[in-house]
Amino acid sequence: MSRQANRGTESKKMNSELFTLTYGALVTQLCKDYENDEEVNKQLDKMGYNIGVRLIEDFLARSSVGRCHDFRETADVIAKVAFKMYLGITPSVTNWSPAGDEFSLILESNPLVDFVELPDNHSNLVYSNLLCGVLRGALEMVQMAVDVRFAQDTLRGDNVTEIRMKFIKRIEENLPVGDD
Amino acid sequence: MTVHNLYIFDRNGTCLHYSEWSVHKSFHFSQEFKLMYGMLFSIRSFVSKMSPIDMKDGFLSFQTSRYKLHYYETPTGVKIIMNTDLGVPSCRDILHQIYSTSPLKVTVKNPLCSMSETLQSELFSSRLDTFIRTLPFFSVRAG
């Protein structure tokens, strides 16, 4: 039964160019709508967040990954399972802070930017900022508050694309408030 | 063997779904879902505090003289509870399947479907019903 369900989702793999181009169209439209890179970054992050809070359910259902017990395990799952499943790439996990609460994902290729060159008048645009929102939203649903941002981006002349993740706190679960 | 009923709660204690198949004592009281959730919440913290060793899965099930309650929780806090009679073995895989197949497709992948309210979806109810009826230990007669 479960094997059948897996086959169903795998057979639906589609050309990633469609995704890349759709994302490009989205960014283009946002740039037209806002005319301010900071605002576009914010909107991309917000959309990513909304995607992330739903995507996590899909991810957990498909991968049967359990609860992570530390941030290192979380980093591994993100890089090796989640990125692989949704973007077909496996970023490397590096630059751990001594406290173990911060790390970097190094993306050798970023499928979102396959055909993109940033024009000079968009120097503040974080083109793939949607990813930050997705990571933040998904982790929030498993009780982790995390700060996510692009530290380096090949689109902006850096050698690699680096996403920096910083663990802020565990979100405590509360008993719902009663009526009285 | 038989399946009595099934609850799905979200992380905030909202009852997303309830359905029943063979419930002999069929009366409902207004606070039923809230009491159920409160009990599960307490059992969870009780179990994690009383356990002398680190647990992997935490609370899995309990049974009384007449029925057995199976519990499955995802890392996101979605809780699936199924009551059966005593003869039914561990249902973790089945509860995971309920999570990974029907509710997921209907709520998560439907952007118009809020993820924190009771599910109004006919599609979901009928799929779940079909799924439960195909389980090897589902049989209303034997209850």
Short mmCIF file of C-alpha atoms in Angstrom, two decimals:
data_model
loop_
_atom_site.label_atom_id
_atom_site.label_comp_id
_atom_site.label_asym_id
_atom_site.label_seq_id
_atom_site.Cartn_x
_atom_site.Cartn_y
_atom_site.Cartn_z
CA MET A 1 0.00 0.00 0.00
CA SER A 2 2.65 2.50 1.00
CA ARG A 3 4.87 1.35 -1.81
CA GLN A 4 2.10 2.08 -4.26
CA ALA A 5 1.64 5.56 -2.86
CA ASN A 6 5.36 6.22 -3.28
CA ARG A 7 5.33 5.14 -6.84
CA GLY A 8 2.46 7.54 -7.46
CA THR A 9 4.39 10.56 -6.28
CA GLU A 10 7.64 9.60 -7.97
CA SER A 11 6.09 9.15 -11.35
CA LYS A 12 4.92 12.73 -11.21
CA LYS A 13 8.43 14.14 -11.38
CA MET A 14 8.43 16.89 -13.92
CA ASN A 15 10.81 19.05 -15.83
CA SER A 16 12.44 21.45 -13.41
CA GLU A 17 12.66 24.11 -16.10
CA LEU A 18 8.95 24.71 -15.74
CA PHE A 19 9.50 25.44 -12.05
CA THR A 20 12.50 27.66 -12.76
CA LEU A 21 10.66 29.65 -15.38
CA THR A 22 7.55 30.00 -13.25
CA TYR A 23 9.67 31.28 -10.41
CA GLY A 24 11.34 33.73 -12.78
CA ALA A 25 7.96 35.03 -13.90
CA LEU A 26 6.96 35.48 -10.27
CA VAL A 27 10.06 37.51 -9.46
CA THR A 28 9.62 39.61 -12.59
CA GLN A 29 6.06 40.41 -11.66
CA LEU A 30 7.02 41.32 -8.10
CA CYS A 31 9.73 43.63 -9.42
CA LYS A 32 7.13 45.36 -11.55
CA ASP A 33 4.67 45.60 -8.68
CA TYR A 34 7.00 46.94 -6.04
CA GLU A 35 9.88 48.77 -7.75
CA ASN A 36 11.89 48.34 -4.58
CA ASP A 37 14.20 45.37 -4.11
CA GLU A 38 13.82 45.23 -0.36
CA GLU A 39 10.07 44.95 -0.68
CA VAL A 40 10.41 42.22 -3.31
CA ASN A 41 12.73 40.29 -0.99
CA LYS A 42 10.16 40.59 1.76
CA GLN A 43 7.32 39.35 -0.42
CA LEU A 44 9.39 36.39 -1.66
CA ASP A 45 10.21 35.47 1.92
CA LYS A 46 6.56 35.71 2.93
CA MET A 47 5.42 33.49 0.05
CA GLY A 48 8.16 31.04 0.86
CA TYR A 49 7.00 30.92 4.46
CA ASN A 50 3.45 30.09 3.39
CA ILE A 51 4.78 27.35 1.14
CA GLY A 52 7.05 26.00 3.88
CA VAL A 53 4.33 25.53 6.48
CA ARG A 54 2.49 23.28 4.05
CA LEU A 55 5.49 21.65 2.43
CA ILE A 56 6.69 20.28 5.78
CA GLU A 57 3.60 18.08 6.01
CA ASP A 58 4.26 16.73 2.55
CA PHE A 59 7.89 16.17 3.40
CA LEU A 60 7.20 14.29 6.63
CA ALA A 61 4.55 12.15 5.03
CA ARG A 62 6.79 11.18 2.13
CA SER A 63 10.10 10.74 3.86
CA SER A 64 8.99 9.25 7.21
CA VAL A 65 11.77 11.20 8.88
CA GLY A 66 11.11 11.43 12.61
CA ARG A 67 11.78 14.24 15.02
CA CYS A 68 15.35 15.60 14.99
CA HIS A 69 17.12 15.67 18.32
CA ASP A 70 19.72 18.30 17.56
CA PHE A 71 20.49 20.98 15.03
CA ARG A 72 23.17 18.89 13.32
CA GLU A 73 20.66 16.20 12.55
CA THR A 74 18.31 18.89 11.25
CA ALA A 75 21.03 20.21 8.97
CA ASP A 76 21.65 16.74 7.56
CA VAL A 77 18.00 16.11 6.87
CA ILE A 78 17.60 19.47 5.13
CA ALA A 79 20.65 19.03 2.93
CA LYS A 80 20.51 15.34 2.15
CA VAL A 81 16.81 14.56 2.13
CA ALA A 82 14.76 17.73 1.64
CA PHE A 83 16.86 19.58 -0.94
CA LYS A 84 17.33 16.32 -2.79
CA MET A 85 13.63 15.59 -2.82
CA TYR A 86 12.40 19.00 -3.93
CA LEU A 87 15.25 20.55 -5.92
CA GLY A 88 17.33 17.54 -6.89
CA ILE A 89 20.51 18.91 -5.37
CA THR A 90 22.48 18.08 -2.23
CA PRO A 91 24.10 21.16 -0.69
CA SER A 92 27.08 20.66 1.59
CA VAL A 93 26.80 21.58 5.26
CA THR A 94 29.76 23.61 6.55
CA ASN A 95 30.92 26.50 8.72
CA TRP A 96 29.47 25.29 12.00
CA SER A 97 29.61 27.85 14.75
CA PRO A 98 31.43 26.58 17.88
CA ALA A 99 28.14 26.47 19.77
CA GLY A 100 26.59 24.31 17.07
CA ASP A 101 23.68 26.68 16.56
CA GLU A 102 24.67 28.06 13.18
CA PHE A 103 25.69 26.49 9.89
CA SER A 104 25.87 27.17 6.16
CA LEU A 105 24.39 25.36 3.22
CA ILE A 106 26.67 25.67 0.21
CA LEU A 107 24.78 25.26 -3.05
CA GLU A 108 26.95 24.39 -5.98
CA SER A 109 24.13 24.94 -8.37
CA ASN A 110 20.90 26.72 -7.66
CA PRO A 111 18.10 25.42 -9.87
CA LEU A 112 16.16 28.66 -9.43
CA VAL A 113 18.76 30.76 -11.22
CA ASP A 114 19.52 28.60 -14.25
CA PHE A 115 18.86 31.36 -16.76
CA VAL A 116 19.28 34.49 -14.71
CA GLU A 117 21.60 37.45 -14.80
CA LEU A 118 20.89 40.28 -12.42
CA PRO A 119 20.71 43.69 -14.09
CA ASP A 120 22.64 46.50 -12.37
CA ASN A 121 19.51 48.26 -11.17
CA HIS A 122 18.55 45.30 -8.98
CA SER A 123 21.67 45.06 -6.87
CA ASN A 124 19.74 44.56 -3.64
CA LEU A 125 17.45 41.86 -4.94
CA VAL A 126 17.95 38.48 -3.28
CA TYR A 127 16.68 36.50 -6.22
CA SER A 128 16.15 33.16 -4.47
CA ASN A 129 14.83 34.61 -1.22
CA LEU A 130 11.78 32.34 -1.46
CA LEU A 131 14.01 29.49 -0.24
CA CYS A 132 14.73 31.32 3.02
CA GLY A 133 11.03 31.64 3.70
CA VAL A 134 10.41 27.98 2.88
CA LEU A 135 13.11 26.83 5.31
CA ARG A 136 11.90 29.17 8.04
CA GLY A 137 8.24 28.20 7.68
CA ALA A 138 8.91 24.47 7.54
CA LEU A 139 11.15 24.50 10.60
CA GLU A 140 8.71 26.62 12.55
CA MET A 141 6.14 23.85 12.15
CA VAL A 142 8.50 21.42 13.87
CA GLN A 143 8.97 23.83 16.78
CA MET A 144 12.22 25.45 15.69
CA ALA A 145 12.59 29.19 15.29
CA VAL A 146 15.41 29.73 12.82
CA ASP A 147 16.94 32.74 11.10
CA VAL A 148 17.69 32.08 7.42
CA ARG A 149 19.44 34.38 4.96
CA PHE A 150 21.65 34.37 1.89
CA ALA A 151 25.24 35.08 2.91
CA GLN A 152 26.69 34.68 -0.57
CA ASP A 153 25.09 34.46 -3.98
CA THR A 154 26.71 33.63 -7.31
CA LEU A 155 24.25 36.00 -8.95
CA ARG A 156 25.92 38.83 -7.09
CA GLY A 157 29.46 37.86 -8.00
CA ASP A 158 30.31 35.48 -5.16
CA ASN A 159 32.00 32.17 -5.90
CA VAL A 160 29.33 30.05 -4.28
CA THR A 161 25.78 30.38 -3.07
CA GLU A 162 25.61 30.16 0.69
CA ILE A 163 22.51 30.03 2.87
CA ARG A 164 23.25 30.78 6.50
CA MET A 165 20.97 29.22 9.10
CA LYS A 166 20.91 30.25 12.74
CA PHE A 167 18.96 28.45 15.43
CA ILE A 168 17.11 30.93 17.63
CA LYS A 169 14.98 28.89 20.01
CA ARG A 170 12.67 25.94 20.49
CA ILE A 171 9.04 26.89 20.28
CA GLU A 172 7.22 25.43 23.27
CA GLU A 173 3.95 23.66 22.76
CA ASN A 174 1.10 25.01 24.83
CA LEU A 175 -2.12 23.52 26.03
CA PRO A 176 -4.94 25.34 24.26
CA VAL A 177 -6.74 27.84 26.43
CA GLY A 178 -10.01 26.64 27.85
CA ASP A 179 -13.29 28.49 27.64
CA ASP A 180 -13.43 29.39 31.28
CA MET B 1 -12.06 -7.27 15.38
CA THR B 2 -13.23 -3.82 14.66
CA VAL B 3 -12.47 -0.14 14.41
CA HIS B 4 -14.61 2.06 16.62
CA ASN B 5 -13.74 5.63 15.74
CA LEU B 6 -10.99 7.99 14.63
CA TYR B 7 -9.95 11.51 15.62
CA ILE B 8 -7.48 13.85 13.93
CA PHE B 9 -6.25 16.85 15.89
CA ASP B 10 -4.00 19.64 14.71
CA ARG B 11 -1.10 21.04 16.73
CA ASN B 12 -3.31 23.54 18.52
CA GLY B 13 -5.89 21.04 19.67
CA THR B 14 -8.50 21.73 17.00
CA CYS B 15 -10.31 18.59 16.00
CA LEU B 16 -9.77 18.46 12.24
CA HIS B 17 -11.79 15.36 11.72
CA TYR B 18 -13.91 12.82 13.55
CA SER B 19 -15.55 9.73 12.18
CA GLU B 20 -17.04 6.61 13.69
CA TRP B 21 -17.83 3.13 12.45
CA SER B 22 -18.93 0.92 15.29
CA VAL B 23 -19.62 2.93 18.37
CA HIS B 24 -21.98 1.11 20.71
CA LYS B 25 -22.29 3.79 23.31
CA SER B 26 -23.22 6.51 20.91
CA PHE B 27 -23.70 9.67 22.90
CA HIS B 28 -21.72 12.82 22.39
CA PHE B 29 -21.11 15.55 24.84
CA SER B 30 -20.18 19.05 23.90
CA GLN B 31 -16.68 18.99 25.33
CA GLU B 32 -15.71 15.59 23.97
CA PHE B 33 -12.92 16.74 21.65
CA LYS B 34 -11.49 19.09 24.20
CA LEU B 35 -11.42 16.41 26.88
CA MET B 36 -9.86 13.95 24.48
CA TYR B 37 -7.15 16.37 23.50
CA GLY B 38 -6.51 17.36 27.10
CA MET B 39 -6.14 13.75 28.11
CA LEU B 40 -3.70 13.04 25.29
CA PHE B 41 -1.72 16.14 26.11
CA SER B 42 -1.46 15.06 29.74
CA ILE B 43 -0.55 11.48 28.88
CA ARG B 44 2.21 12.73 26.63
CA SER B 45 3.82 14.88 29.27
CA PHE B 46 3.20 12.20 31.93
CA VAL B 47 4.86 9.55 29.80
CA SER B 48 7.85 11.71 28.95
CA LYS B 49 8.40 12.65 32.60
CA MET B 50 7.90 9.18 34.06
CA SER B 51 10.07 7.33 31.58
CA PRO B 52 13.36 6.28 33.18
CA ILE B 53 15.10 6.22 29.78
CA ASP B 54 15.13 8.49 26.73
CA MET B 55 12.25 7.64 24.48
CA LYS B 56 12.19 7.51 20.76
CA ASP B 57 8.50 7.51 20.00
CA GLY B 58 6.89 8.44 23.29
CA PHE B 59 3.28 7.50 23.88
CA LEU B 60 1.99 4.83 21.48
CA SER B 61 -1.23 3.34 22.79
CA PHE B 62 -3.22 2.32 25.85
CA GLN B 63 -5.91 -0.23 26.48
CA THR B 64 -8.74 -0.77 28.89
CA SER B 65 -10.78 -3.92 29.46
CA ARG B 66 -12.86 -3.26 26.35
CA TYR B 67 -10.99 -1.12 23.85
CA LYS B 68 -7.56 -0.01 22.72
CA LEU B 69 -6.52 3.52 21.79
CA HIS B 70 -3.79 3.92 19.17
CA TYR B 71 -1.91 7.18 19.01
CA TYR B 72 0.32 8.61 16.30
CA GLU B 73 1.89 12.05 16.27
CA THR B 74 3.89 13.69 13.50
CA PRO B 75 6.80 16.02 14.23
CA THR B 76 4.53 18.90 13.20
CA GLY B 77 2.08 18.00 15.94
CA VAL B 78 -0.73 16.46 13.89
CA LYS B 79 -2.27 13.73 16.05
CA ILE B 80 -4.21 10.75 14.78
CA ILE B 81 -6.13 8.64 17.28
CA MET B 82 -7.92 5.42 16.47
CA ASN B 83 -9.96 3.34 18.88
CA THR B 84 -10.26 -0.36 18.15
CA ASP B 85 -11.03 -3.49 20.09
CA LEU B 86 -8.33 -5.34 21.98
CA GLY B 87 -7.33 -7.82 19.29
CA VAL B 88 -5.84 -5.25 16.93
CA PRO B 89 -2.03 -5.15 16.84
CA SER B 90 0.07 -1.98 16.68
CA CYS B 91 -1.33 0.43 14.11
CA ARG B 92 1.53 2.88 13.69
CA ASP B 93 2.02 2.15 10.00
CA ILE B 94 -1.67 2.44 9.31
CA LEU B 95 -1.97 5.74 11.14
CA HIS B 96 1.07 7.03 9.28
CA GLN B 97 -0.58 6.02 6.03
CA ILE B 98 -3.71 7.93 6.95
CA TYR B 99 -1.50 10.96 7.51
CA SER B 100 0.56 10.50 4.39
CA THR B 101 -2.20 9.73 1.95
CA SER B 102 -5.64 11.18 2.32
CA PRO B 103 -5.58 14.15 4.72
CA LEU B 104 -2.40 15.41 3.25
CA LYS B 105 -3.62 15.58 -0.30
CA VAL B 106 -6.87 17.20 0.66
CA THR B 107 -5.70 19.84 3.10
CA VAL B 108 -2.05 20.54 2.48
CA LYS B 109 -2.28 20.54 -1.27
CA ASN B 110 -5.49 22.48 -1.45
CA PRO B 111 -4.57 26.13 -0.98
CA LEU B 112 -8.19 27.08 -0.34
CA CYS B 113 -8.33 24.70 2.57
CA SER B 114 -7.31 26.27 5.85
CA MET B 115 -5.07 24.00 7.84
CA SER B 116 -6.45 24.86 11.24
CA GLU B 117 -10.19 24.29 10.98
CA THR B 118 -12.45 21.30 10.94
CA LEU B 119 -12.23 19.63 7.56
CA GLN B 120 -15.38 20.12 5.52
CA SER B 121 -14.18 17.98 2.67
CA GLU B 122 -16.46 15.24 1.40
CA LEU B 123 -13.59 13.84 -0.61
CA PHE B 124 -11.51 13.41 2.50
CA SER B 125 -14.28 11.73 4.48
CA SER B 126 -15.11 9.27 1.76
CA ARG B 127 -11.49 8.40 1.08
CA LEU B 128 -10.81 7.85 4.73
CA ASP B 129 -13.91 5.71 5.06
CA THR B 130 -12.88 3.54 2.11
CA PHE B 131 -9.39 3.18 3.50
CA ILE B 132 -10.57 2.13 6.96
CA ARG B 133 -13.03 -0.37 5.50
CA THR B 134 -10.26 -2.13 3.60
CA LEU B 135 -8.20 -2.70 6.75
CA PRO B 136 -7.81 -6.40 7.54
CA PHE B 137 -9.22 -6.02 11.03
CA PHE B 138 -12.21 -3.91 10.04
CA SER B 139 -15.44 -5.73 10.65
CA VAL B 140 -18.50 -4.19 12.20
CA ARG B 141 -20.13 -7.57 12.88
CA ALA B 142 -17.43 -8.92 15.08
CA GLY B 143 -17.51 -5.96 17.45
#
